[in-house]
PDB file of C-alpha atoms and ligand atoms in Angstrom:
ATOM      1  CA  UNK A  20     -10.447   5.911  12.466  1.00 97.00           C
ATOM      2  CA  UNK A  21      -8.563   8.386   9.649  1.00 98.00           C
ATOM      3  CA  UNK A  22      -5.986   7.279   6.948  1.00 98.00           C
ATOM      4  CA  UNK A  23      -4.178   9.859   5.328  1.00 98.00           C
ATOM      5  CA  UNK A  24      -3.371   9.662   1.954  1.00 99.00           C
ATOM      6  CA  UNK A  25       0.351  10.563   1.477  1.00 98.00           C
ATOM      7  CA  UNK A  26       1.186   9.432  -1.654  1.00 98.00           C
ATOM      8  CA  UNK A  27      -1.320   7.063  -4.433  1.00 98.00           C
ATOM      9  CA  UNK A  28       0.445   7.476  -7.661  1.00 98.00           C
ATOM     10  CA  UNK A  29       2.098   4.963 -10.054  1.00 98.00           C
ATOM     11  CA  UNK A  30       5.195   7.414 -10.506  1.00 98.00           C
ATOM     12  CA  UNK A  31       6.634  10.760  -9.537  1.00 98.00           C
ATOM     13  CA  UNK A  32       7.061  14.017 -11.122  1.00 97.00           C
ATOM     14  CA  UNK A  33       4.743  16.886 -10.825  1.00 94.00           C
ATOM     15  CA  UNK A  34       4.116  16.708  -7.413  1.00 96.00           C
ATOM     16  CA  UNK A  35       2.733  12.588  -7.903  1.00 98.00           C
ATOM     17  CA  UNK A  36       4.035  10.822  -4.930  1.00 98.00           C
ATOM     18  CA  UNK A  37       3.985   7.384  -4.847  1.00 98.00           C
ATOM     19  CA  UNK A  38       2.163   4.944  -2.134  1.00 99.00           C
ATOM     20  CA  UNK A  39       2.391   5.868   1.313  1.00 99.00           C
ATOM     21  CA  UNK A  40      -0.655   5.731   3.660  1.00 99.00           C
ATOM     22  CA  UNK A  41      -0.975   7.512   7.181  1.00 98.00           C
ATOM     23  CA  UNK A  42      -3.130   5.268   9.584  1.00 98.00           C
ATOM     24  CA  UNK A  43      -3.402   7.238  12.832  1.00 98.00           C
ATOM     25  CA  UNK A  44      -0.835   8.593  13.601  1.00 98.00           C
ATOM     26  CA  UNK A  45       1.600   5.823  14.069  1.00 98.00           C
ATOM     27  CA  UNK A  46       0.708   3.125  11.685  1.00 98.00           C
ATOM     28  CA  UNK A  47       2.032   3.665   7.783  1.00 98.00           C
ATOM     29  CA  UNK A  48       0.770   1.188   4.794  1.00 98.00           C
ATOM     30  CA  UNK A  49       3.944   1.560   2.273  1.00 99.00           C
ATOM     31  CA  UNK A  50       6.714   3.631   2.341  1.00 99.00           C
ATOM     32  CA  UNK A  51       6.659   5.271  -0.718  1.00 99.00           C
ATOM     33  CA  UNK A  52       7.768   8.607  -1.831  1.00 98.00           C
ATOM     34  CA  UNK A  53       4.549  10.178   0.047  1.00 98.00           C
ATOM     35  CA  UNK A  54       6.308   9.874   3.310  1.00 98.00           C
ATOM     36  CA  UNK A  55       8.516  13.184   2.110  1.00 97.00           C
ATOM     37  CA  UNK A  56       4.881  14.809   3.082  1.00 97.00           C
ATOM     38  CA  UNK A  57       5.358  14.373   6.463  1.00 98.00           C
ATOM     39  CA  UNK A  58       7.110  16.407   9.123  1.00 98.00           C
ATOM     40  CA  UNK A  59      10.150  15.456  11.611  1.00 98.00           C
ATOM     41  CA  UNK A  60       7.894  15.267  14.218  1.00 98.00           C
ATOM     42  CA  UNK A  61       5.123  13.473  12.361  1.00 98.00           C
ATOM     43  CA  UNK A  62       7.927  10.682  11.029  1.00 98.00           C
ATOM     44  CA  UNK A  63       9.123  10.258  14.786  1.00 98.00           C
ATOM     45  CA  UNK A  64       5.654   8.958  15.673  1.00 98.00           C
ATOM     46  CA  UNK A  65       5.406   6.148  12.933  1.00 98.00           C
ATOM     47  CA  UNK A  66       5.957   2.790  15.103  1.00 98.00           C
ATOM     48  CA  UNK A  67       4.670   0.226  12.409  1.00 98.00           C
ATOM     49  CA  UNK A  68       5.156  -0.198   8.941  1.00 98.00           C
ATOM     50  CA  UNK A  69       2.935  -2.630   7.028  1.00 98.00           C
ATOM     51  CA  UNK A  70       4.512  -3.398   3.451  1.00 99.00           C
ATOM     52  CA  UNK A  71       2.233  -4.141   0.594  1.00 99.00           C
ATOM     53  CA  UNK A  72       5.298  -5.570  -1.439  1.00 99.00           C
ATOM     54  CA  UNK A  73       8.693  -4.985  -1.862  1.00 99.00           C
ATOM     55  CA  UNK A  74       8.820  -3.126  -5.437  1.00 99.00           C
ATOM     56  CA  UNK A  75      10.690   0.312  -5.022  1.00 98.00           C
ATOM     57  CA  UNK A  76       7.843   2.760  -5.331  1.00 98.00           C
ATOM     58  CA  UNK A  77       6.570   1.215  -2.120  1.00 99.00           C
ATOM     59  CA  UNK A  78       9.378   1.089  -0.135  1.00 99.00           C
ATOM     60  CA  UNK A  79      11.705   4.173  -1.465  1.00 98.00           C
ATOM     61  CA  UNK A  80      11.467   6.101   1.796  1.00 98.00           C
ATOM     62  CA  UNK A  81      11.606   3.046   4.374  1.00 98.00           C
ATOM     63  CA  UNK A  82      15.536   3.410   4.598  1.00 98.00           C
ATOM     64  CA  UNK A  83      15.594   7.061   5.375  1.00 98.00           C
ATOM     65  CA  UNK A  84      12.870   7.039   7.534  1.00 98.00           C
ATOM     66  CA  UNK A  85      14.607   4.981  10.068  1.00 98.00           C
ATOM     67  CA  UNK A  86      17.936   7.189   9.760  1.00 98.00           C
ATOM     68  CA  UNK A  87      15.827  10.377   9.795  1.00 98.00           C
ATOM     69  CA  UNK A  88      14.432   9.585  13.231  1.00 98.00           C
ATOM     70  CA  UNK A  89      16.805   7.703  14.374  1.00 97.00           C
ATOM     71  CA  UNK A  90      17.890  10.123  17.327  1.00 97.00           C
ATOM     72  CA  UNK A  91      14.652  10.907  18.352  1.00 97.00           C
ATOM     73  CA  UNK A  92      13.059   7.188  19.040  1.00 97.00           C
ATOM     74  CA  UNK A  93      14.139   4.915  21.627  1.00 96.00           C
ATOM     75  CA  UNK A  94      12.150   2.680  20.369  1.00 97.00           C
ATOM     76  CA  UNK A  95      12.117   0.210  17.193  1.00 98.00           C
ATOM     77  CA  UNK A  96      10.289   0.476  13.984  1.00 98.00           C
ATOM     78  CA  UNK A  97       8.317  -2.953  13.489  1.00 98.00           C
ATOM     79  CA  UNK A  98       7.690  -3.460   9.511  1.00 98.00           C
ATOM     80  CA  UNK A  99       5.509  -6.191   8.597  1.00 98.00           C
ATOM     81  CA  UNK A 100       5.043  -8.245   5.388  1.00 98.00           C
ATOM     82  CA  UNK A 101       5.796 -11.296   4.009  1.00 98.00           C
ATOM     83  CA  UNK A 102       8.318 -13.511   4.101  1.00 98.00           C
ATOM     84  CA  UNK A 103       9.615 -12.576   0.603  1.00 98.00           C
ATOM     85  CA  UNK A 104       9.017  -8.884   0.887  1.00 99.00           C
ATOM     86  CA  UNK A 105      11.241  -8.633   4.249  1.00 99.00           C
ATOM     87  CA  UNK A 106      13.658 -11.231   2.713  1.00 99.00           C
ATOM     88  CA  UNK A 107      14.068  -8.991  -0.230  1.00 99.00           C
ATOM     89  CA  UNK A 108      14.760  -6.199   1.900  1.00 99.00           C
ATOM     90  CA  UNK A 109      17.425  -8.110   4.136  1.00 98.00           C
ATOM     91  CA  UNK A 110      19.154  -9.012   0.902  1.00 98.00           C
ATOM     92  CA  UNK A 111      19.057  -6.248  -1.237  1.00 98.00           C
ATOM     93  CA  UNK A 112      18.632  -2.821   0.741  1.00 98.00           C
ATOM     94  CA  UNK A 113      19.944  -2.811   4.302  1.00 98.00           C
ATOM     95  CA  UNK A 114      22.438  -4.903   3.437  1.00 98.00           C
ATOM     96  CA  UNK A 115      25.619  -2.470   4.510  1.00 98.00           C
ATOM     97  CA  UNK A 116      25.836  -1.509   0.528  1.00 98.00           C
ATOM     98  CA  UNK A 117      22.890   0.015  -0.408  1.00 98.00           C
ATOM     99  CA  UNK A 118      21.669   1.216   3.060  1.00 98.00           C
ATOM    100  CA  UNK A 119      23.227   0.038   6.741  1.00 98.00           C
ATOM    101  CA  UNK A 120      21.327  -2.934   8.259  1.00 98.00           C
ATOM    102  CA  UNK A 121      19.312  -0.893  11.027  1.00 98.00           C
ATOM    103  CA  UNK A 122      18.188  -4.595  12.303  1.00 98.00           C
ATOM    104  CA  UNK A 123      21.665  -4.537  13.947  1.00 98.00           C
ATOM    105  CA  UNK A 124      22.260  -0.562  15.147  1.00 98.00           C
ATOM    106  CA  UNK A 125      22.772   0.093  17.802  1.00 97.00           C
ATOM    107  CA  UNK A 126      23.839  -3.506  18.355  1.00 97.00           C
ATOM    108  CA  UNK A 127      22.228  -6.557  17.134  1.00 96.00           C
ATOM    109  CA  UNK A 128      20.567  -7.188  20.580  1.00 96.00           C
ATOM    110  CA  UNK A 129      18.228  -3.565  20.290  1.00 96.00           C
ATOM    111  CA  UNK A 130      17.972  -2.930  16.375  1.00 98.00           C
ATOM    112  CA  UNK A 131      15.847   0.320  15.266  1.00 98.00           C
ATOM    113  CA  UNK A 132      14.649  -2.159  12.610  1.00 98.00           C
ATOM    114  CA  UNK A 133      12.076  -4.924  13.467  1.00 98.00           C
ATOM    115  CA  UNK A 134      11.054  -7.284  10.610  1.00 98.00           C
ATOM    116  CA  UNK A 135       8.218  -9.155  11.725  1.00 98.00           C
ATOM    117  CA  UNK A 136       6.491 -11.821   9.149  1.00 98.00           C
ATOM    118  CA  UNK A 137       2.807 -10.762   8.401  1.00 98.00           C
ATOM    119  CA  UNK A 138       0.904 -13.863   5.790  1.00 98.00           C
ATOM    120  CA  UNK A 139      -2.420 -13.300   4.054  1.00 98.00           C
ATOM    121  CA  UNK A 140      -5.177 -14.920   6.506  1.00 98.00           C
ATOM    122  CA  UNK A 141      -3.138 -13.374   9.519  1.00 98.00           C
ATOM    123  CA  UNK A 142      -4.665  -9.857  11.488  1.00 98.00           C
ATOM    124  CA  UNK A 143      -2.930  -7.970  14.014  1.00 98.00           C
ATOM    125  CA  UNK A 144      -3.743  -4.880  16.026  1.00 97.00           C
ATOM    126  CA  UNK A 145      -2.197  -1.517  15.364  1.00 96.00           C
ATOM    127  CA  UNK A 146      -3.708   1.691  15.806  1.00 90.00           C
ATOM    128  CA  UNK A 147      -6.865   0.759  17.454  1.00 94.00           C
ATOM    129  CA  UNK A 148      -7.146  -0.993  14.124  1.00 97.00           C
ATOM    130  CA  UNK A 149      -7.596  -4.982  13.596  1.00 98.00           C
ATOM    131  CA  UNK A 150      -4.774  -5.082   9.975  1.00 98.00           C
ATOM    132  CA  UNK A 151      -5.530  -8.208   8.483  1.00 98.00           C
ATOM    133  CA  UNK A 152      -3.525  -9.071   5.395  1.00 98.00           C
ATOM    134  CA  UNK A 153      -5.137 -10.459   2.192  1.00 98.00           C
ATOM    135  CA  UNK A 154      -3.973 -12.072  -0.991  1.00 98.00           C
ATOM    136  CA  UNK A 155      -3.271 -10.785  -4.078  1.00 98.00           C
ATOM    137  CA  UNK A 156      -1.468 -11.464  -7.409  1.00 98.00           C
ATOM    138  CA  UNK A 157       1.355  -9.456  -8.672  1.00 98.00           C
ATOM    139  CA  UNK A 158       4.965 -10.125 -10.150  1.00 98.00           C
ATOM    140  CA  UNK A 159       6.501 -10.474  -6.268  1.00 98.00           C
ATOM    141  CA  UNK A 160       4.956 -11.938  -3.763  1.00 98.00           C
ATOM    142  CA  UNK A 161       2.676  -9.017  -2.228  1.00 99.00           C
ATOM    143  CA  UNK A 162      -0.339  -8.456   0.239  1.00 99.00           C
ATOM    144  CA  UNK A 163      -3.431  -5.704   0.261  1.00 99.00           C
ATOM    145  CA  UNK A 164      -4.442  -4.918   3.708  1.00 99.00           C
ATOM    146  CA  UNK A 165      -8.361  -4.867   5.174  1.00 98.00           C
ATOM    147  CA  UNK A 166      -8.473  -2.251   8.301  1.00 98.00           C
ATOM    148  CA  UNK A 167     -11.222  -2.848  10.554  1.00 98.00           C
ATOM    149  CA  UNK A 168     -12.046   0.231  12.601  1.00 98.00           C
ATOM    150  CA  UNK A 169     -14.694  -1.403  14.492  1.00 97.00           C
ATOM    151  CA  UNK A 170     -17.226   0.870  12.693  1.00 96.00           C
ATOM    152  CA  UNK A 171     -16.576   0.000   9.049  1.00 98.00           C
ATOM    153  CA  UNK A 172     -13.903  -1.702   6.971  1.00 98.00           C
ATOM    154  CA  UNK A 173     -11.494   0.055   4.370  1.00 98.00           C
ATOM    155  CA  UNK A 174      -9.691  -2.604   2.130  1.00 99.00           C
ATOM    156  CA  UNK A 175      -6.405  -1.370   0.863  1.00 99.00           C
ATOM    157  CA  UNK A 176      -5.469  -3.559  -2.595  1.00 98.00           C
ATOM    158  CA  UNK A 177      -1.770  -2.361  -2.808  1.00 98.00           C
ATOM    159  CA  UNK A 178      -0.425  -3.802  -6.577  1.00 98.00           C
ATOM    160  CA  UNK A 179      -2.447  -6.718  -8.140  1.00 98.00           C
ATOM    161  CA  UNK A 180      -4.219  -8.172 -10.922  1.00 98.00           C
ATOM    162  CA  UNK A 181      -7.654 -10.166 -10.769  1.00 98.00           C
ATOM    163  CA  UNK A 182      -6.799 -12.616  -7.980  1.00 98.00           C
ATOM    164  CA  UNK A 183     -10.403 -15.095  -6.888  1.00 98.00           C
ATOM    165  CA  UNK A 184      -8.652 -15.302  -3.533  1.00 98.00           C
ATOM    166  CA  UNK A 185      -8.877 -11.465  -3.374  1.00 98.00           C
ATOM    167  CA  UNK A 186     -12.237 -11.269  -4.104  1.00 98.00           C
ATOM    168  CA  UNK A 187     -13.213 -14.164  -1.733  1.00 98.00           C
ATOM    169  CA  UNK A 188     -11.639 -12.512   1.222  1.00 98.00           C
ATOM    170  CA  UNK A 189     -13.259  -9.072   0.645  1.00 98.00           C
ATOM    171  CA  UNK A 190     -16.723 -10.894   0.397  1.00 98.00           C
ATOM    172  CA  UNK A 191     -15.751 -12.354   3.499  1.00 98.00           C
ATOM    173  CA  UNK A 192     -16.280  -8.936   5.441  1.00 98.00           C
ATOM    174  CA  UNK A 193     -18.936  -7.791   6.490  1.00 97.00           C
ATOM    175  CA  UNK A 194     -18.538  -4.102   7.213  1.00 98.00           C
ATOM    176  CA  UNK A 195     -16.386  -3.129   4.078  1.00 98.00           C
ATOM    177  CA  UNK A 196     -17.066   0.451   3.225  1.00 98.00           C
ATOM    178  CA  UNK A 197     -14.155   1.554   1.019  1.00 98.00           C
ATOM    179  CA  UNK A 198     -12.162  -0.662  -1.520  1.00 99.00           C
ATOM    180  CA  UNK A 199      -8.794   1.468  -2.320  1.00 99.00           C
ATOM    181  CA  UNK A 200      -8.002  -0.408  -5.789  1.00 99.00           C
ATOM    182  CA  UNK A 201      -5.125   0.050  -8.505  1.00 98.00           C
ATOM    183  CA  UNK A 202      -5.700   0.903 -11.758  1.00 98.00           C
ATOM    184  CA  UNK A 203      -2.292   1.383 -12.808  1.00 98.00           C
ATOM    185  CA  UNK A 204      -2.406   1.687 -16.965  1.00 98.00           C
ATOM    186  CA  UNK A 205      -4.660   2.657 -19.243  1.00 98.00           C
ATOM    187  CA  UNK A 206      -6.591   0.286 -21.846  1.00 98.00           C
ATOM    188  CA  UNK A 207      -4.096   0.647 -24.627  1.00 98.00           C
ATOM    189  CA  UNK A 208      -1.545  -0.631 -21.998  1.00 98.00           C
ATOM    190  CA  UNK A 209      -3.202  -3.454 -21.577  1.00 97.00           C
ATOM    191  CA  UNK A 210      -0.568  -6.076 -22.452  1.00 98.00           C
ATOM    192  CA  UNK A 211       1.586  -4.435 -20.207  1.00 98.00           C
ATOM    193  CA  UNK A 212      -0.698  -4.313 -17.404  1.00 98.00           C
ATOM    194  CA  UNK A 213      -1.007  -8.126 -17.988  1.00 98.00           C
ATOM    195  CA  UNK A 214       2.808  -8.863 -17.990  1.00 98.00           C
ATOM    196  CA  UNK A 215       3.030  -6.309 -15.169  1.00 98.00           C
ATOM    197  CA  UNK A 216      -0.195  -7.756 -13.334  1.00 98.00           C
ATOM    198  CA  UNK A 217      -2.135  -4.589 -12.798  1.00 98.00           C
ATOM    199  CA  UNK A 218      -5.288  -3.598 -13.981  1.00 98.00           C
ATOM    200  CA  UNK A 219      -6.396  -2.120 -16.546  1.00 98.00           C
ATOM    201  CA  UNK A 220     -10.058   0.063 -16.337  1.00 98.00           C
ATOM    202  CA  UNK A 221     -11.674  -3.202 -19.092  1.00 98.00           C
ATOM    203  CA  UNK A 222      -9.690  -5.826 -16.251  1.00 98.00           C
ATOM    204  CA  UNK A 223     -10.846  -3.479 -12.892  1.00 98.00           C
ATOM    205  CA  UNK A 224     -14.864  -3.169 -14.433  1.00 98.00           C
ATOM    206  CA  UNK A 225     -14.521  -6.970 -15.303  1.00 98.00           C
ATOM    207  CA  UNK A 226     -12.987  -7.635 -12.296  1.00 98.00           C
ATOM    208  CA  UNK A 227     -15.674  -5.793 -10.102  1.00 98.00           C
ATOM    209  CA  UNK A 228     -18.446  -7.855 -10.868  1.00 98.00           C
ATOM    210  CA  UNK A 229     -16.823 -10.578  -8.228  1.00 98.00           C
ATOM    211  CA  UNK A 230     -17.480  -7.812  -5.818  1.00 98.00           C
ATOM    212  CA  UNK A 231     -20.808  -8.503  -3.369  1.00 98.00           C
ATOM    213  CA  UNK A 232     -22.732  -6.106  -2.483  1.00 97.00           C
ATOM    214  CA  UNK A 233     -21.034  -3.051  -4.441  1.00 98.00           C
ATOM    215  CA  UNK A 234     -23.722  -0.519  -3.325  1.00 97.00           C
ATOM    216  CA  UNK A 235     -22.605  -0.649  -0.049  1.00 97.00           C
ATOM    217  CA  UNK A 236     -18.613   0.269  -0.996  1.00 98.00           C
ATOM    218  CA  UNK A 237     -16.965   3.417  -2.214  1.00 98.00           C
ATOM    219  CA  UNK A 238     -14.478   2.363  -4.865  1.00 98.00           C
ATOM    220  CA  UNK A 239     -11.631   4.651  -5.174  1.00 98.00           C
ATOM    221  CA  UNK A 240      -9.138   4.096  -7.954  1.00 98.00           C
ATOM    222  CA  UNK A 241      -5.250   4.342  -6.844  1.00 99.00           C
ATOM    223  CA  UNK A 242      -1.798   3.683  -8.729  1.00 98.00           C
ATOM    224  CA  UNK A 243      -2.520   5.121 -11.722  1.00 98.00           C
ATOM    225  CA  UNK A 244       0.734   5.620 -13.778  1.00 98.00           C
ATOM    226  CA  UNK A 245       1.515   9.450 -14.241  1.00 98.00           C
ATOM    227  CA  UNK A 246       1.915   9.078 -18.347  1.00 97.00           C
ATOM    228  CA  UNK A 247      -1.859   8.457 -18.624  1.00 98.00           C
ATOM    229  CA  UNK A 248      -3.530   9.276 -15.269  1.00 98.00           C
ATOM    230  CA  UNK A 249      -6.149  11.513 -16.450  1.00 98.00           C
ATOM    231  CA  UNK A 250      -6.955   8.957 -19.394  1.00 98.00           C
ATOM    232  CA  UNK A 251      -6.695   5.983 -17.287  1.00 98.00           C
ATOM    233  CA  UNK A 252      -9.094   7.359 -14.963  1.00 98.00           C
ATOM    234  CA  UNK A 253     -11.659   8.513 -17.758  1.00 98.00           C
ATOM    235  CA  UNK A 254     -12.031   5.261 -18.958  1.00 98.00           C
ATOM    236  CA  UNK A 255     -12.914   3.949 -15.441  1.00 98.00           C
ATOM    237  CA  UNK A 256     -15.436   6.022 -15.094  1.00 98.00           C
ATOM    238  CA  UNK A 257     -16.994   5.578 -18.948  1.00 98.00           C
ATOM    239  CA  UNK A 258     -17.333   1.645 -18.205  1.00 96.00           C
ATOM    240  CA  UNK A 259     -17.324   1.345 -14.431  1.00 97.00           C
ATOM    241  CA  UNK A 260     -20.281   4.836 -13.725  1.00 92.00           C
ATOM    242  CA  UNK A 261     -22.649   2.107 -12.555  1.00 95.00           C
ATOM    243  CA  UNK A 262     -20.443   1.685  -9.611  1.00 98.00           C
ATOM    244  CA  UNK A 263     -19.465   4.595  -6.516  1.00 98.00           C
ATOM    245  CA  UNK A 264     -16.150   5.113  -7.871  1.00 98.00           C
ATOM    246  CA  UNK A 265     -13.856   8.026  -7.711  1.00 98.00           C
ATOM    247  CA  UNK A 266     -10.278   8.714  -8.247  1.00 98.00           C
ATOM    248  CA  UNK A 267      -8.033   8.704  -4.905  1.00 98.00           C
ATOM    249  CA  UNK A 268      -6.363  12.008  -4.196  1.00 98.00           C
ATOM    250  CA  UNK A 269      -2.660  12.955  -2.846  1.00 98.00           C
ATOM    251  CA  UNK A 270      -3.704  14.703   0.641  1.00 98.00           C
ATOM    252  CA  UNK A 271      -7.262  12.927   1.266  1.00 98.00           C
ATOM    253  CA  UNK A 272      -8.265  11.926   4.498  1.00 98.00           C
ATOM    254  CA  UNK A 273     -10.328   8.768   4.810  1.00 98.00           C
ATOM    255  CA  UNK A 274     -12.500   8.588   7.831  1.00 98.00           C
ATOM    256  CA  UNK A 275     -13.854   4.961   8.622  1.00 98.00           C
TER     257      UNK A 275
HETATM  258  N1  CMP B 307       8.107  -6.601 -18.357  1.00 53.61           N
HETATM  259  C1  CMP B 307       7.551  -5.987 -17.265  1.00 53.61           C
HETATM  260  N2  CMP B 307       7.166  -6.541 -16.323  1.00 53.61           N
HETATM  261  C2  CMP B 307       7.077  -5.996 -15.281  1.00 53.61           C
HETATM  262  N3  CMP B 307       7.136  -4.602 -15.121  1.00 53.61           N
HETATM  263  C3  CMP B 307       7.194  -3.365 -16.335  1.00 53.61           C
HETATM  264  C4  CMP B 307       7.747  -4.652 -17.290  1.00 53.61           C
HETATM  265  N4  CMP B 307       8.257  -3.627 -18.092  1.00 53.61           N
HETATM  266  C5  CMP B 307       7.873  -2.222 -17.741  1.00 53.61           C
HETATM  267  N5  CMP B 307       7.223  -2.591 -16.062  1.00 53.61           N
HETATM  268  C6  CMP B 307       7.067  -1.515 -15.570  1.00 53.61           C
HETATM  269  O1  CMP B 307       7.975  -1.789 -14.294  1.00 53.61           O
HETATM  270  C7  CMP B 307       7.127  -1.243 -13.384  1.00 53.61           C
HETATM  271  C8  CMP B 307       7.377  -1.851 -11.595  1.00 53.61           C
HETATM  272  O2  CMP B 307       6.660  -1.243 -10.474  1.00 53.61           O
HETATM  273  P1  CMP B 307       5.106  -1.209 -10.816  1.00 53.61           P
HETATM  274  O3  CMP B 307       4.678  -3.335 -10.696  1.00 53.61           O
HETATM  275  O4  CMP B 307       4.344  -0.316 -10.249  1.00 53.61           O
HETATM  276  O5  CMP B 307       5.038  -1.361 -12.476  1.00 53.61           O
HETATM  277  C9  CMP B 307       5.531  -1.733 -13.713  1.00 53.61           C
HETATM  278  C10 CMP B 307       5.433  -1.163 -14.942  1.00 53.61           C
HETATM  279  O6  CMP B 307       5.120   0.105 -14.908  1.00 53.61           O
END
């Protein structure tokens, strides 16, 4: 199974694209500005979007995706997310003011957008993978995703601060080989990391002590905020060098 990293930054500018990961050809994890890297044909093949949460950097391109591919598709796009995420989309995005309500276009019975509730602990099949929603702790209700290809498991944390339930769920995955985990802020922004429920390098390395079997896991750092991305990564490597740890790269394809 292939996971293509279309965007993995915590912000924009100078080529940075926000979170969007393409699993195979038909499944998208988050719909940040990285989606703009795809061709029209690639966009039209997306059948399912799994959202970690409703923050703008993770949904920015979802409304335009549906409009862009509308005339090229006969089947709806299904968006999976926790009930709070889907409620936020209904209330604040697909409300006819920010964007048309594509759940009712071309008709309420056959909308081109389907919203499908997916809560922590549930598993669904898509793209030949088992996709399991995991609990995380952010400022809004949010999920991580475990992607099981049959050969190995990759976990994508989305946005999170430290969360005992997340580590419990991760440690229960016997085939875990890759952990993509966020570190948004450098250590000098620790107060902002705490209030916005993200990791700083110091907090991440402390939290990683809860990872069972770290020797079998490649750890990839995502969601660096652009202002301090180099510094943040240096701090991660300085204190976490004993882990198999590297920076997730936009444009990278991960096989698992
Ligand atoms: N008090 C705050 N609470 C939450 N987010 C904040 C706050 N102040 C600034 N932010 C920023 O707002 C961003 C919203 O998206 P993120 O969670 O990725 O990261 C957050 C921070 O960069």
